[in-house]
């Protein structure tokens, strides 16, 4: 799943995207439009709300992988990874692209 870290800090990401947006040529900005850009930032904020602050889920997987006599081939940290991303990873790429 997604986890809340400094890398996923929306404030930092939004600052970077706004800086890049301001440097774009007017033609590119017009092509995408201000509504697209604001919608993108809104989506980022919504995604941050789904990020788990519990990094122990990740470190538990890492610890198991490093110390287990029989480590798993793949690990999934968080319920969303177990219910969504792992099953999707077994599907053909063409099908997951459609989803």
PDB file of N, CA and C in Angstrom:
ATOM      1  N   UNK A   1       0.807  -1.188   0.000  1.00  0.00           N
ATOM      2  CA  UNK A   1       0.000   0.000   0.000  1.00  0.00           C
ATOM      3  C   UNK A   1       0.851   1.252   0.000  1.00  0.00           C
ATOM      4  N   UNK A   2       0.227   2.345   0.278  1.00  0.00           N
ATOM      5  CA  UNK A   2       0.900   3.639   0.334  1.00  0.00           C
ATOM      6  C   UNK A   2       1.157   4.002   1.784  1.00  0.00           C
ATOM      7  N   UNK A   3       2.298   4.623   2.037  1.00  0.00           N
ATOM      8  CA  UNK A   3       2.672   4.984   3.395  1.00  0.00           C
ATOM      9  C   UNK A   3       3.083   6.447   3.461  1.00  0.00           C
ATOM     10  N   UNK A   4       2.816   7.061   4.604  1.00  0.00           N
ATOM     11  CA  UNK A   4       3.117   8.474   4.805  1.00  0.00           C
ATOM     12  C   UNK A   4       4.568   8.610   5.256  1.00  0.00           C
ATOM     13  N   UNK A   5       5.370   9.221   4.402  1.00  0.00           N
ATOM     14  CA  UNK A   5       6.771   9.500   4.706  1.00  0.00           C
ATOM     15  C   UNK A   5       7.086  10.914   4.218  1.00  0.00           C
ATOM     16  N   UNK A   6       8.316  11.345   4.418  1.00  0.00           N
ATOM     17  CA  UNK A   6       8.679  12.670   3.907  1.00  0.00           C
ATOM     18  C   UNK A   6       8.654  12.693   2.382  1.00  0.00           C
ATOM     19  N   UNK A   7       8.906  11.564   1.762  1.00  0.00           N
ATOM     20  CA  UNK A   7       8.869  11.492   0.298  1.00  0.00           C
ATOM     21  C   UNK A   7       7.451  11.704  -0.210  1.00  0.00           C
ATOM     22  N   UNK A   8       6.464  11.227   0.528  1.00  0.00           N
ATOM     23  CA  UNK A   8       5.069  11.345   0.090  1.00  0.00           C
ATOM     24  C   UNK A   8       4.370  12.565   0.674  1.00  0.00           C
ATOM     25  N   UNK A   9       5.118  13.494   1.234  1.00  0.00           N
ATOM     26  CA  UNK A   9       4.539  14.714   1.795  1.00  0.00           C
ATOM     27  C   UNK A   9       3.934  15.558   0.675  1.00  0.00           C
ATOM     28  N   UNK A  10       2.631  15.764   0.735  1.00  0.00           N
ATOM     29  CA  UNK A  10       1.938  16.503  -0.320  1.00  0.00           C
ATOM     30  C   UNK A  10       2.416  17.946  -0.392  1.00  0.00           C
ATOM     31  N   UNK A  11       2.745  18.539   0.744  1.00  0.00           N
ATOM     32  CA  UNK A  11       3.227  19.927   0.728  1.00  0.00           C
ATOM     33  C   UNK A  11       4.474  20.062  -0.142  1.00  0.00           C
ATOM     34  N   UNK A  12       5.418  19.167   0.053  1.00  0.00           N
ATOM     35  CA  UNK A  12       6.659  19.188  -0.717  1.00  0.00           C
ATOM     36  C   UNK A  12       6.400  18.885  -2.191  1.00  0.00           C
ATOM     37  N   UNK A  13       5.593  17.869  -2.454  1.00  0.00           N
ATOM     38  CA  UNK A  13       5.286  17.491  -3.837  1.00  0.00           C
ATOM     39  C   UNK A  13       4.551  18.624  -4.543  1.00  0.00           C
ATOM     40  N   UNK A  14       3.583  19.218  -3.852  1.00  0.00           N
ATOM     41  CA  UNK A  14       2.810  20.309  -4.456  1.00  0.00           C
ATOM     42  C   UNK A  14       3.706  21.504  -4.757  1.00  0.00           C
ATOM     43  N   UNK A  15       4.615  21.838  -3.846  1.00  0.00           N
ATOM     44  CA  UNK A  15       5.554  22.943  -4.096  1.00  0.00           C
ATOM     45  C   UNK A  15       6.377  22.678  -5.356  1.00  0.00           C
ATOM     46  N   UNK A  16       6.873  21.437  -5.482  1.00  0.00           N
ATOM     47  CA  UNK A  16       7.674  21.082  -6.658  1.00  0.00           C
ATOM     48  C   UNK A  16       6.857  21.173  -7.942  1.00  0.00           C
ATOM     49  N   UNK A  17       5.638  20.643  -7.915  1.00  0.00           N
ATOM     50  CA  UNK A  17       4.804  20.690  -9.116  1.00  0.00           C
ATOM     51  C   UNK A  17       4.420  22.125  -9.477  1.00  0.00           C
ATOM     52  N   UNK A  18       4.130  22.944  -8.478  1.00  0.00           N
ATOM     53  CA  UNK A  18       3.797  24.353  -8.761  1.00  0.00           C
ATOM     54  C   UNK A  18       5.000  25.079  -9.372  1.00  0.00           C
ATOM     55  N   UNK A  19       6.182  24.783  -8.863  1.00  0.00           N
ATOM     56  CA  UNK A  19       7.398  25.386  -9.407  1.00  0.00           C
ATOM     57  C   UNK A  19       7.595  24.982 -10.867  1.00  0.00           C
ATOM     58  N   UNK A  20       7.408  23.710 -11.150  1.00  0.00           N
ATOM     59  CA  UNK A  20       7.538  23.215 -12.525  1.00  0.00           C
ATOM     60  C   UNK A  20       6.469  23.833 -13.413  1.00  0.00           C
ATOM     61  N   UNK A  21       5.231  23.898 -12.910  1.00  0.00           N
ATOM     62  CA  UNK A  21       4.111  24.461 -13.673  1.00  0.00           C
ATOM     63  C   UNK A  21       4.399  25.913 -14.059  1.00  0.00           C
ATOM     64  N   UNK A  22       4.946  26.674 -13.122  1.00  0.00           N
ATOM     65  CA  UNK A  22       5.239  28.089 -13.392  1.00  0.00           C
ATOM     66  C   UNK A  22       6.313  28.255 -14.464  1.00  0.00           C
ATOM     67  N   UNK A  23       7.200  27.283 -14.587  1.00  0.00           N
ATOM     68  CA  UNK A  23       8.292  27.361 -15.564  1.00  0.00           C
ATOM     69  C   UNK A  23       7.887  26.859 -16.951  1.00  0.00           C
ATOM     70  N   UNK A  24       6.720  26.236 -17.054  1.00  0.00           N
ATOM     71  CA  UNK A  24       6.280  25.708 -18.348  1.00  0.00           C
ATOM     72  C   UNK A  24       5.972  26.838 -19.320  1.00  0.00           C
ATOM     73  N   UNK A  25       6.178  26.589 -20.608  1.00  0.00           N
ATOM     74  CA  UNK A  25       5.781  27.580 -21.606  1.00  0.00           C
ATOM     75  C   UNK A  25       4.261  27.777 -21.574  1.00  0.00           C
ATOM     76  N   UNK A  26       3.819  28.971 -21.917  1.00  0.00           N
ATOM     77  CA  UNK A  26       2.387  29.298 -21.907  1.00  0.00           C
ATOM     78  C   UNK A  26       1.593  28.333 -22.787  1.00  0.00           C
ATOM     79  N   UNK A  27       2.186  27.915 -23.890  1.00  0.00           N
ATOM     80  CA  UNK A  27       1.501  26.995 -24.804  1.00  0.00           C
ATOM     81  C   UNK A  27       1.213  25.652 -24.126  1.00  0.00           C
ATOM     82  N   UNK A  28       2.168  25.160 -23.363  1.00  0.00           N
ATOM     83  CA  UNK A  28       1.984  23.887 -22.656  1.00  0.00           C
ATOM     84  C   UNK A  28       0.923  24.032 -21.577  1.00  0.00           C
ATOM     85  N   UNK A  29       0.981  25.141 -20.830  1.00  0.00           N
ATOM     86  CA  UNK A  29      -0.036  25.389 -19.803  1.00  0.00           C
ATOM     87  C   UNK A  29      -1.421  25.458 -20.425  1.00  0.00           C
ATOM     88  N   UNK A  30      -1.523  26.126 -21.557  1.00  0.00           N
ATOM     89  CA  UNK A  30      -2.816  26.251 -22.233  1.00  0.00           C
ATOM     90  C   UNK A  30      -3.302  24.894 -22.724  1.00  0.00           C
ATOM     91  N   UNK A  31      -2.367  24.064 -23.167  1.00  0.00           N
ATOM     92  CA  UNK A  31      -2.729  22.735 -23.667  1.00  0.00           C
ATOM     93  C   UNK A  31      -3.357  21.885 -22.565  1.00  0.00           C
ATOM     94  N   UNK A  32      -2.758  21.922 -21.375  1.00  0.00           N
ATOM     95  CA  UNK A  32      -3.299  21.153 -20.252  1.00  0.00           C
ATOM     96  C   UNK A  32      -4.434  21.888 -19.558  1.00  0.00           C
ATOM     97  N   UNK A  33      -4.268  23.173 -19.372  1.00  0.00           N
ATOM     98  CA  UNK A  33      -5.287  23.975 -18.706  1.00  0.00           C
ATOM     99  C   UNK A  33      -5.105  23.995 -17.197  1.00  0.00           C
ATOM    100  N   UNK A  34      -5.515  25.094 -16.601  1.00  0.00           N
ATOM    101  CA  UNK A  34      -5.402  25.266 -15.149  1.00  0.00           C
ATOM    102  C   UNK A  34      -6.274  24.253 -14.404  1.00  0.00           C
ATOM    103  N   UNK A  35      -7.433  23.913 -14.975  1.00  0.00           N
ATOM    104  CA  UNK A  35      -8.325  22.943 -14.323  1.00  0.00           C
ATOM    105  C   UNK A  35      -7.665  21.576 -14.195  1.00  0.00           C
ATOM    106  N   UNK A  36      -6.933  21.161 -15.232  1.00  0.00           N
ATOM    107  CA  UNK A  36      -6.226  19.881 -15.182  1.00  0.00           C
ATOM    108  C   UNK A  36      -5.204  19.899 -14.045  1.00  0.00           C
ATOM    109  N   UNK A  37      -4.438  20.983 -13.981  1.00  0.00           N
ATOM    110  CA  UNK A  37      -3.393  21.088 -12.962  1.00  0.00           C
ATOM    111  C   UNK A  37      -3.989  21.071 -11.557  1.00  0.00           C
ATOM    112  N   UNK A  38      -5.025  21.840 -11.337  1.00  0.00           N
ATOM    113  CA  UNK A  38      -5.670  21.877 -10.016  1.00  0.00           C
ATOM    114  C   UNK A  38      -6.298  20.524  -9.678  1.00  0.00           C
ATOM    115  N   UNK A  39      -6.868  19.852 -10.672  1.00  0.00           N
ATOM    116  CA  UNK A  39      -7.428  18.514 -10.458  1.00  0.00           C
ATOM    117  C   UNK A  39      -6.357  17.513 -10.066  1.00  0.00           C
ATOM    118  N   UNK A  40      -5.202  17.632 -10.702  1.00  0.00           N
ATOM    119  CA  UNK A  40      -4.073  16.763 -10.380  1.00  0.00           C
ATOM    120  C   UNK A  40      -3.642  16.958  -8.926  1.00  0.00           C
ATOM    121  N   UNK A  41      -3.533  18.222  -8.505  1.00  0.00           N
ATOM    122  CA  UNK A  41      -3.150  18.504  -7.117  1.00  0.00           C
ATOM    123  C   UNK A  41      -4.208  17.998  -6.142  1.00  0.00           C
ATOM    124  N   UNK A  42      -5.465  18.110  -6.518  1.00  0.00           N
ATOM    125  CA  UNK A  42      -6.551  17.603  -5.677  1.00  0.00           C
ATOM    126  C   UNK A  42      -6.443  16.086  -5.514  1.00  0.00           C
ATOM    127  N   UNK A  43      -6.110  15.398  -6.595  1.00  0.00           N
ATOM    128  CA  UNK A  43      -5.931  13.944  -6.542  1.00  0.00           C
ATOM    129  C   UNK A  43      -4.772  13.585  -5.614  1.00  0.00           C
ATOM    130  N   UNK A  44      -3.689  14.351  -5.673  1.00  0.00           N
ATOM    131  CA  UNK A  44      -2.555  14.113  -4.771  1.00  0.00           C
ATOM    132  C   UNK A  44      -2.981  14.219  -3.313  1.00  0.00           C
ATOM    133  N   UNK A  45      -3.778  15.240  -3.006  1.00  0.00           N
ATOM    134  CA  UNK A  45      -4.236  15.434  -1.623  1.00  0.00           C
ATOM    135  C   UNK A  45      -5.120  14.273  -1.173  1.00  0.00           C
ATOM    136  N   UNK A  46      -5.968  13.781  -2.080  1.00  0.00           N
ATOM    137  CA  UNK A  46      -6.831  12.641  -1.740  1.00  0.00           C
ATOM    138  C   UNK A  46      -5.996  11.388  -1.500  1.00  0.00           C
ATOM    139  N   UNK A  47      -4.966  11.198  -2.316  1.00  0.00           N
ATOM    140  CA  UNK A  47      -4.106  10.024  -2.155  1.00  0.00           C
ATOM    141  C   UNK A  47      -3.375  10.057  -0.821  1.00  0.00           C
ATOM    142  N   UNK A  48      -2.982  11.262  -0.383  1.00  0.00           N
ATOM    143  CA  UNK A  48      -2.264  11.364   0.890  1.00  0.00           C
ATOM    144  C   UNK A  48      -3.135  10.890   2.048  1.00  0.00           C
ATOM    145  N   UNK A  49      -4.433  11.124   1.953  1.00  0.00           N
ATOM    146  CA  UNK A  49      -5.340  10.697   3.024  1.00  0.00           C
ATOM    147  C   UNK A  49      -5.377   9.179   3.153  1.00  0.00           C
ATOM    148  N   UNK A  50      -5.071   8.476   2.056  1.00  0.00           N
ATOM    149  CA  UNK A  50      -5.074   7.011   2.075  1.00  0.00           C
ATOM    150  C   UNK A  50      -3.738   6.433   2.539  1.00  0.00           C
ATOM    151  N   UNK A  51      -2.727   7.272   2.664  1.00  0.00           N
ATOM    152  CA  UNK A  51      -1.410   6.796   3.097  1.00  0.00           C
ATOM    153  C   UNK A  51      -1.443   6.425   4.574  1.00  0.00           C
ATOM    154  N   UNK A  52      -0.911   5.274   4.878  1.00  0.00           N
ATOM    155  CA  UNK A  52      -0.858   4.814   6.264  1.00  0.00           C
ATOM    156  C   UNK A  52       0.362   5.406   6.967  1.00  0.00           C
ATOM    157  N   UNK A  53       0.186   5.893   8.187  1.00  0.00           N
ATOM    158  CA  UNK A  53       1.343   6.375   8.946  1.00  0.00           C
ATOM    159  C   UNK A  53       2.100   5.233   9.632  1.00  0.00           C
ATOM    160  N   UNK A  54       1.546   4.022   9.583  1.00  0.00           N
ATOM    161  CA  UNK A  54       2.113   2.874  10.293  1.00  0.00           C
ATOM    162  C   UNK A  54       3.215   2.206   9.464  1.00  0.00           C
ATOM    163  N   UNK A  55       4.432   2.692   9.593  1.00  0.00           N
ATOM    164  CA  UNK A  55       5.556   2.126   8.840  1.00  0.00           C
ATOM    165  C   UNK A  55       5.991   0.772   9.378  1.00  0.00           C
ATOM    166  N   UNK A  56       5.456   0.399  10.520  1.00  0.00           N
ATOM    167  CA  UNK A  56       5.793  -0.914  11.079  1.00  0.00           C
ATOM    168  C   UNK A  56       5.363  -2.040  10.131  1.00  0.00           C
ATOM    169  N   UNK A  57       4.299  -1.812   9.372  1.00  0.00           N
ATOM    170  CA  UNK A  57       3.868  -2.820   8.399  1.00  0.00           C
ATOM    171  C   UNK A  57       4.988  -3.114   7.400  1.00  0.00           C
ATOM    172  N   UNK A  58       5.717  -2.092   7.020  1.00  0.00           N
ATOM    173  CA  UNK A  58       6.824  -2.247   6.072  1.00  0.00           C
ATOM    174  C   UNK A  58       8.025  -2.889   6.757  1.00  0.00           C
ATOM    175  N   UNK A  59       8.377  -2.385   7.926  1.00  0.00           N
ATOM    176  CA  UNK A  59       9.559  -2.922   8.601  1.00  0.00           C
ATOM    177  C   UNK A  59       9.350  -4.368   9.049  1.00  0.00           C
ATOM    178  N   UNK A  60       8.125  -4.741   9.364  1.00  0.00           N
ATOM    179  CA  UNK A  60       7.845  -6.146   9.701  1.00  0.00           C
ATOM    180  C   UNK A  60       8.111  -7.045   8.496  1.00  0.00           C
ATOM    181  N   UNK A  61       7.704  -6.596   7.317  1.00  0.00           N
ATOM    182  CA  UNK A  61       7.973  -7.371   6.095  1.00  0.00           C
ATOM    183  C   UNK A  61       9.478  -7.480   5.852  1.00  0.00           C
ATOM    184  N   UNK A  62      10.178  -6.373   6.034  1.00  0.00           N
ATOM    185  CA  UNK A  62      11.631  -6.377   5.835  1.00  0.00           C
ATOM    186  C   UNK A  62      12.319  -7.309   6.828  1.00  0.00           C
ATOM    187  N   UNK A  63      11.888  -7.242   8.072  1.00  0.00           N
ATOM    188  CA  UNK A  63      12.481  -8.098   9.099  1.00  0.00           C
ATOM    189  C   UNK A  63      12.248  -9.571   8.770  1.00  0.00           C
ATOM    190  N   UNK A  64      11.041  -9.900   8.352  1.00  0.00           N
ATOM    191  CA  UNK A  64      10.743 -11.288   8.006  1.00  0.00           C
ATOM    192  C   UNK A  64      11.605 -11.743   6.829  1.00  0.00           C
ATOM    193  N   UNK A  65      11.740 -10.884   5.827  1.00  0.00           N
ATOM    194  CA  UNK A  65      12.536 -11.243   4.650  1.00  0.00           C
ATOM    195  C   UNK A  65      14.001 -11.488   5.010  1.00  0.00           C
ATOM    196  N   UNK A  66      14.503 -10.732   5.971  1.00  0.00           N
ATOM    197  CA  UNK A  66      15.912 -10.847   6.340  1.00  0.00           C
ATOM    198  C   UNK A  66      16.202 -11.960   7.338  1.00  0.00           C
ATOM    199  N   UNK A  67      15.227 -12.296   8.171  1.00  0.00           N
ATOM    200  CA  UNK A  67      15.506 -13.235   9.259  1.00  0.00           C
ATOM    201  C   UNK A  67      14.819 -14.586   9.117  1.00  0.00           C
ATOM    202  N   UNK A  68      13.898 -14.708   8.208  1.00  0.00           N
ATOM    203  CA  UNK A  68      13.148 -15.951   8.073  1.00  0.00           C
ATOM    204  C   UNK A  68      14.003 -17.047   7.444  1.00  0.00           C
ATOM    205  N   UNK A  69      13.787 -18.244   7.908  1.00  0.00           N
ATOM    206  CA  UNK A  69      14.471 -19.387   7.312  1.00  0.00           C
ATOM    207  C   UNK A  69      13.965 -19.614   5.886  1.00  0.00           C
ATOM    208  N   UNK A  70      12.682 -19.331   5.666  1.00  0.00           N
ATOM    209  CA  UNK A  70      12.065 -19.484   4.341  1.00  0.00           C
ATOM    210  C   UNK A  70      11.348 -18.184   3.964  1.00  0.00           C
ATOM    211  N   UNK A  71      12.095 -17.187   3.492  1.00  0.00           N
ATOM    212  CA  UNK A  71      11.442 -15.922   3.132  1.00  0.00           C
ATOM    213  C   UNK A  71      10.524 -16.096   1.924  1.00  0.00           C
ATOM    214  N   UNK A  72       9.526 -15.261   1.858  1.00  0.00           N
ATOM    215  CA  UNK A  72       8.576 -15.308   0.746  1.00  0.00           C
ATOM    216  C   UNK A  72       9.192 -14.671  -0.500  1.00  0.00           C
ATOM    217  N   UNK A  73       8.625 -14.994  -1.641  1.00  0.00           N
ATOM    218  CA  UNK A  73       9.091 -14.400  -2.897  1.00  0.00           C
ATOM    219  C   UNK A  73       8.672 -12.940  -2.996  1.00  0.00           C
ATOM    220  N   UNK A  74       7.506 -12.610  -2.432  1.00  0.00           N
ATOM    221  CA  UNK A  74       7.045 -11.218  -2.431  1.00  0.00           C
ATOM    222  C   UNK A  74       6.293 -10.933  -1.150  1.00  0.00           C
ATOM    223  N   UNK A  75       6.356  -9.693  -0.757  1.00  0.00           N
ATOM    224  CA  UNK A  75       5.706  -9.245   0.474  1.00  0.00           C
ATOM    225  C   UNK A  75       4.721  -8.134   0.140  1.00  0.00           C
ATOM    226  N   UNK A  76       3.686  -8.052   0.937  1.00  0.00           N
ATOM    227  CA  UNK A  76       2.713  -6.973   0.758  1.00  0.00           C
ATOM    228  C   UNK A  76       2.439  -6.353   2.116  1.00  0.00           C
ATOM    229  N   UNK A  77       2.706  -5.070   2.204  1.00  0.00           N
ATOM    230  CA  UNK A  77       2.505  -4.352   3.464  1.00  0.00           C
ATOM    231  C   UNK A  77       1.204  -3.571   3.384  1.00  0.00           C
ATOM    232  N   UNK A  78       0.268  -3.912   4.235  1.00  0.00           N
ATOM    233  CA  UNK A  78      -1.006  -3.200   4.268  1.00  0.00           C
ATOM    234  C   UNK A  78      -2.115  -3.991   3.606  1.00  0.00           C
ATOM    235  N   UNK A  79      -3.335  -3.733   4.069  1.00  0.00           N
ATOM    236  CA  UNK A  79      -4.493  -4.484   3.560  1.00  0.00           C
ATOM    237  C   UNK A  79      -4.770  -4.160   2.100  1.00  0.00           C
ATOM    238  N   UNK A  80      -4.526  -2.918   1.670  1.00  0.00           N
ATOM    239  CA  UNK A  80      -4.808  -2.563   0.281  1.00  0.00           C
ATOM    240  C   UNK A  80      -3.896  -3.323  -0.675  1.00  0.00           C
ATOM    241  N   UNK A  81      -2.658  -3.551  -0.277  1.00  0.00           N
ATOM    242  CA  UNK A  81      -1.745  -4.325  -1.113  1.00  0.00           C
ATOM    243  C   UNK A  81      -2.208  -5.770  -1.214  1.00  0.00           C
ATOM    244  N   UNK A  82      -2.657  -6.321  -0.097  1.00  0.00           N
ATOM    245  CA  UNK A  82      -3.100  -7.717  -0.094  1.00  0.00           C
ATOM    246  C   UNK A  82      -4.379  -7.919  -0.913  1.00  0.00           C
ATOM    247  N   UNK A  83      -5.289  -6.971  -0.816  1.00  0.00           N
ATOM    248  CA  UNK A  83      -6.583  -7.132  -1.485  1.00  0.00           C
ATOM    249  C   UNK A  83      -6.607  -6.642  -2.928  1.00  0.00           C
ATOM    250  N   UNK A  84      -5.736  -5.708  -3.273  1.00  0.00           N
ATOM    251  CA  UNK A  84      -5.810  -5.124  -4.608  1.00  0.00           C
ATOM    252  C   UNK A  84      -4.549  -5.359  -5.434  1.00  0.00           C
ATOM    253  N   UNK A  85      -3.414  -4.899  -4.952  1.00  0.00           N
ATOM    254  CA  UNK A  85      -2.210  -4.891  -5.778  1.00  0.00           C
ATOM    255  C   UNK A  85      -1.615  -6.275  -6.011  1.00  0.00           C
ATOM    256  N   UNK A  86      -1.626  -7.122  -5.022  1.00  0.00           N
ATOM    257  CA  UNK A  86      -1.077  -8.467  -5.222  1.00  0.00           C
ATOM    258  C   UNK A  86      -1.917  -9.248  -6.231  1.00  0.00           C
ATOM    259  N   UNK A  87      -3.258  -9.295  -6.079  1.00  0.00           N
ATOM    260  CA  UNK A  87      -4.036  -9.993  -7.112  1.00  0.00           C
ATOM    261  C   UNK A  87      -3.840  -9.392  -8.510  1.00  0.00           C
ATOM    262  N   UNK A  88      -3.764  -8.064  -8.598  1.00  0.00           N
ATOM    263  CA  UNK A  88      -3.553  -7.428  -9.903  1.00  0.00           C
ATOM    264  C   UNK A  88      -2.210  -7.810 -10.511  1.00  0.00           C
ATOM    265  N   UNK A  89      -1.214  -8.039  -9.676  1.00  0.00           N
ATOM    266  CA  UNK A  89       0.119  -8.344 -10.194  1.00  0.00           C
ATOM    267  C   UNK A  89       0.180  -9.699 -10.901  1.00  0.00           C
ATOM    268  N   UNK A  90      -0.797 -10.549 -10.653  1.00  0.00           N
ATOM    269  CA  UNK A  90      -0.822 -11.852 -11.314  1.00  0.00           C
ATOM    270  C   UNK A  90      -1.563 -11.816 -12.645  1.00  0.00           C
ATOM    271  N   UNK A  91      -2.253 -10.726 -12.925  1.00  0.00           N
ATOM    272  CA  UNK A  91      -2.986 -10.594 -14.182  1.00  0.00           C
ATOM    273  C   UNK A  91      -2.038 -10.174 -15.298  1.00  0.00           C
ATOM    274  N   UNK A  92      -2.399 -10.470 -16.546  1.00  0.00           N
ATOM    275  CA  UNK A  92      -1.577  -9.999 -17.669  1.00  0.00           C
ATOM    276  C   UNK A  92      -1.530  -8.468 -17.706  1.00  0.00           C
ATOM    277  N   UNK A  93      -0.420  -7.934 -18.141  1.00  0.00           N
ATOM    278  CA  UNK A  93      -0.233  -6.478 -18.182  1.00  0.00           C
ATOM    279  C   UNK A  93      -1.311  -5.780 -18.997  1.00  0.00           C
ATOM    280  N   UNK A  94      -1.698  -6.379 -20.116  1.00  0.00           N
ATOM    281  CA  UNK A  94      -2.715  -5.758 -20.970  1.00  0.00           C
ATOM    282  C   UNK A  94      -4.023  -5.574 -20.208  1.00  0.00           C
ATOM    283  N   UNK A  95      -4.357  -6.518 -19.352  1.00  0.00           N
ATOM    284  CA  UNK A  95      -5.594  -6.425 -18.576  1.00  0.00           C
ATOM    285  C   UNK A  95      -5.475  -5.387 -17.460  1.00  0.00           C
ATOM    286  N   UNK A  96      -4.348  -5.370 -16.772  1.00  0.00           N
ATOM    287  CA  UNK A  96      -4.188  -4.381 -15.697  1.00  0.00           C
ATOM    288  C   UNK A  96      -4.123  -2.964 -16.253  1.00  0.00           C
ATOM    289  N   UNK A  97      -3.616  -2.800 -17.472  1.00  0.00           N
ATOM    290  CA  UNK A  97      -3.599  -1.473 -18.099  1.00  0.00           C
ATOM    291  C   UNK A  97      -5.014  -0.964 -18.328  1.00  0.00           C
ATOM    292  N   UNK A  98      -5.930  -1.864 -18.622  1.00  0.00           N
ATOM    293  CA  UNK A  98      -7.321  -1.466 -18.840  1.00  0.00           C
ATOM    294  C   UNK A  98      -7.996  -1.062 -17.541  1.00  0.00           C
ATOM    295  N   UNK A  99      -7.587  -1.702 -16.447  1.00  0.00           N
ATOM    296  CA  UNK A  99      -8.192  -1.405 -15.152  1.00  0.00           C
ATOM    297  C   UNK A  99      -7.663  -0.103 -14.627  1.00  0.00           C
TER     298      UNK A  99
END
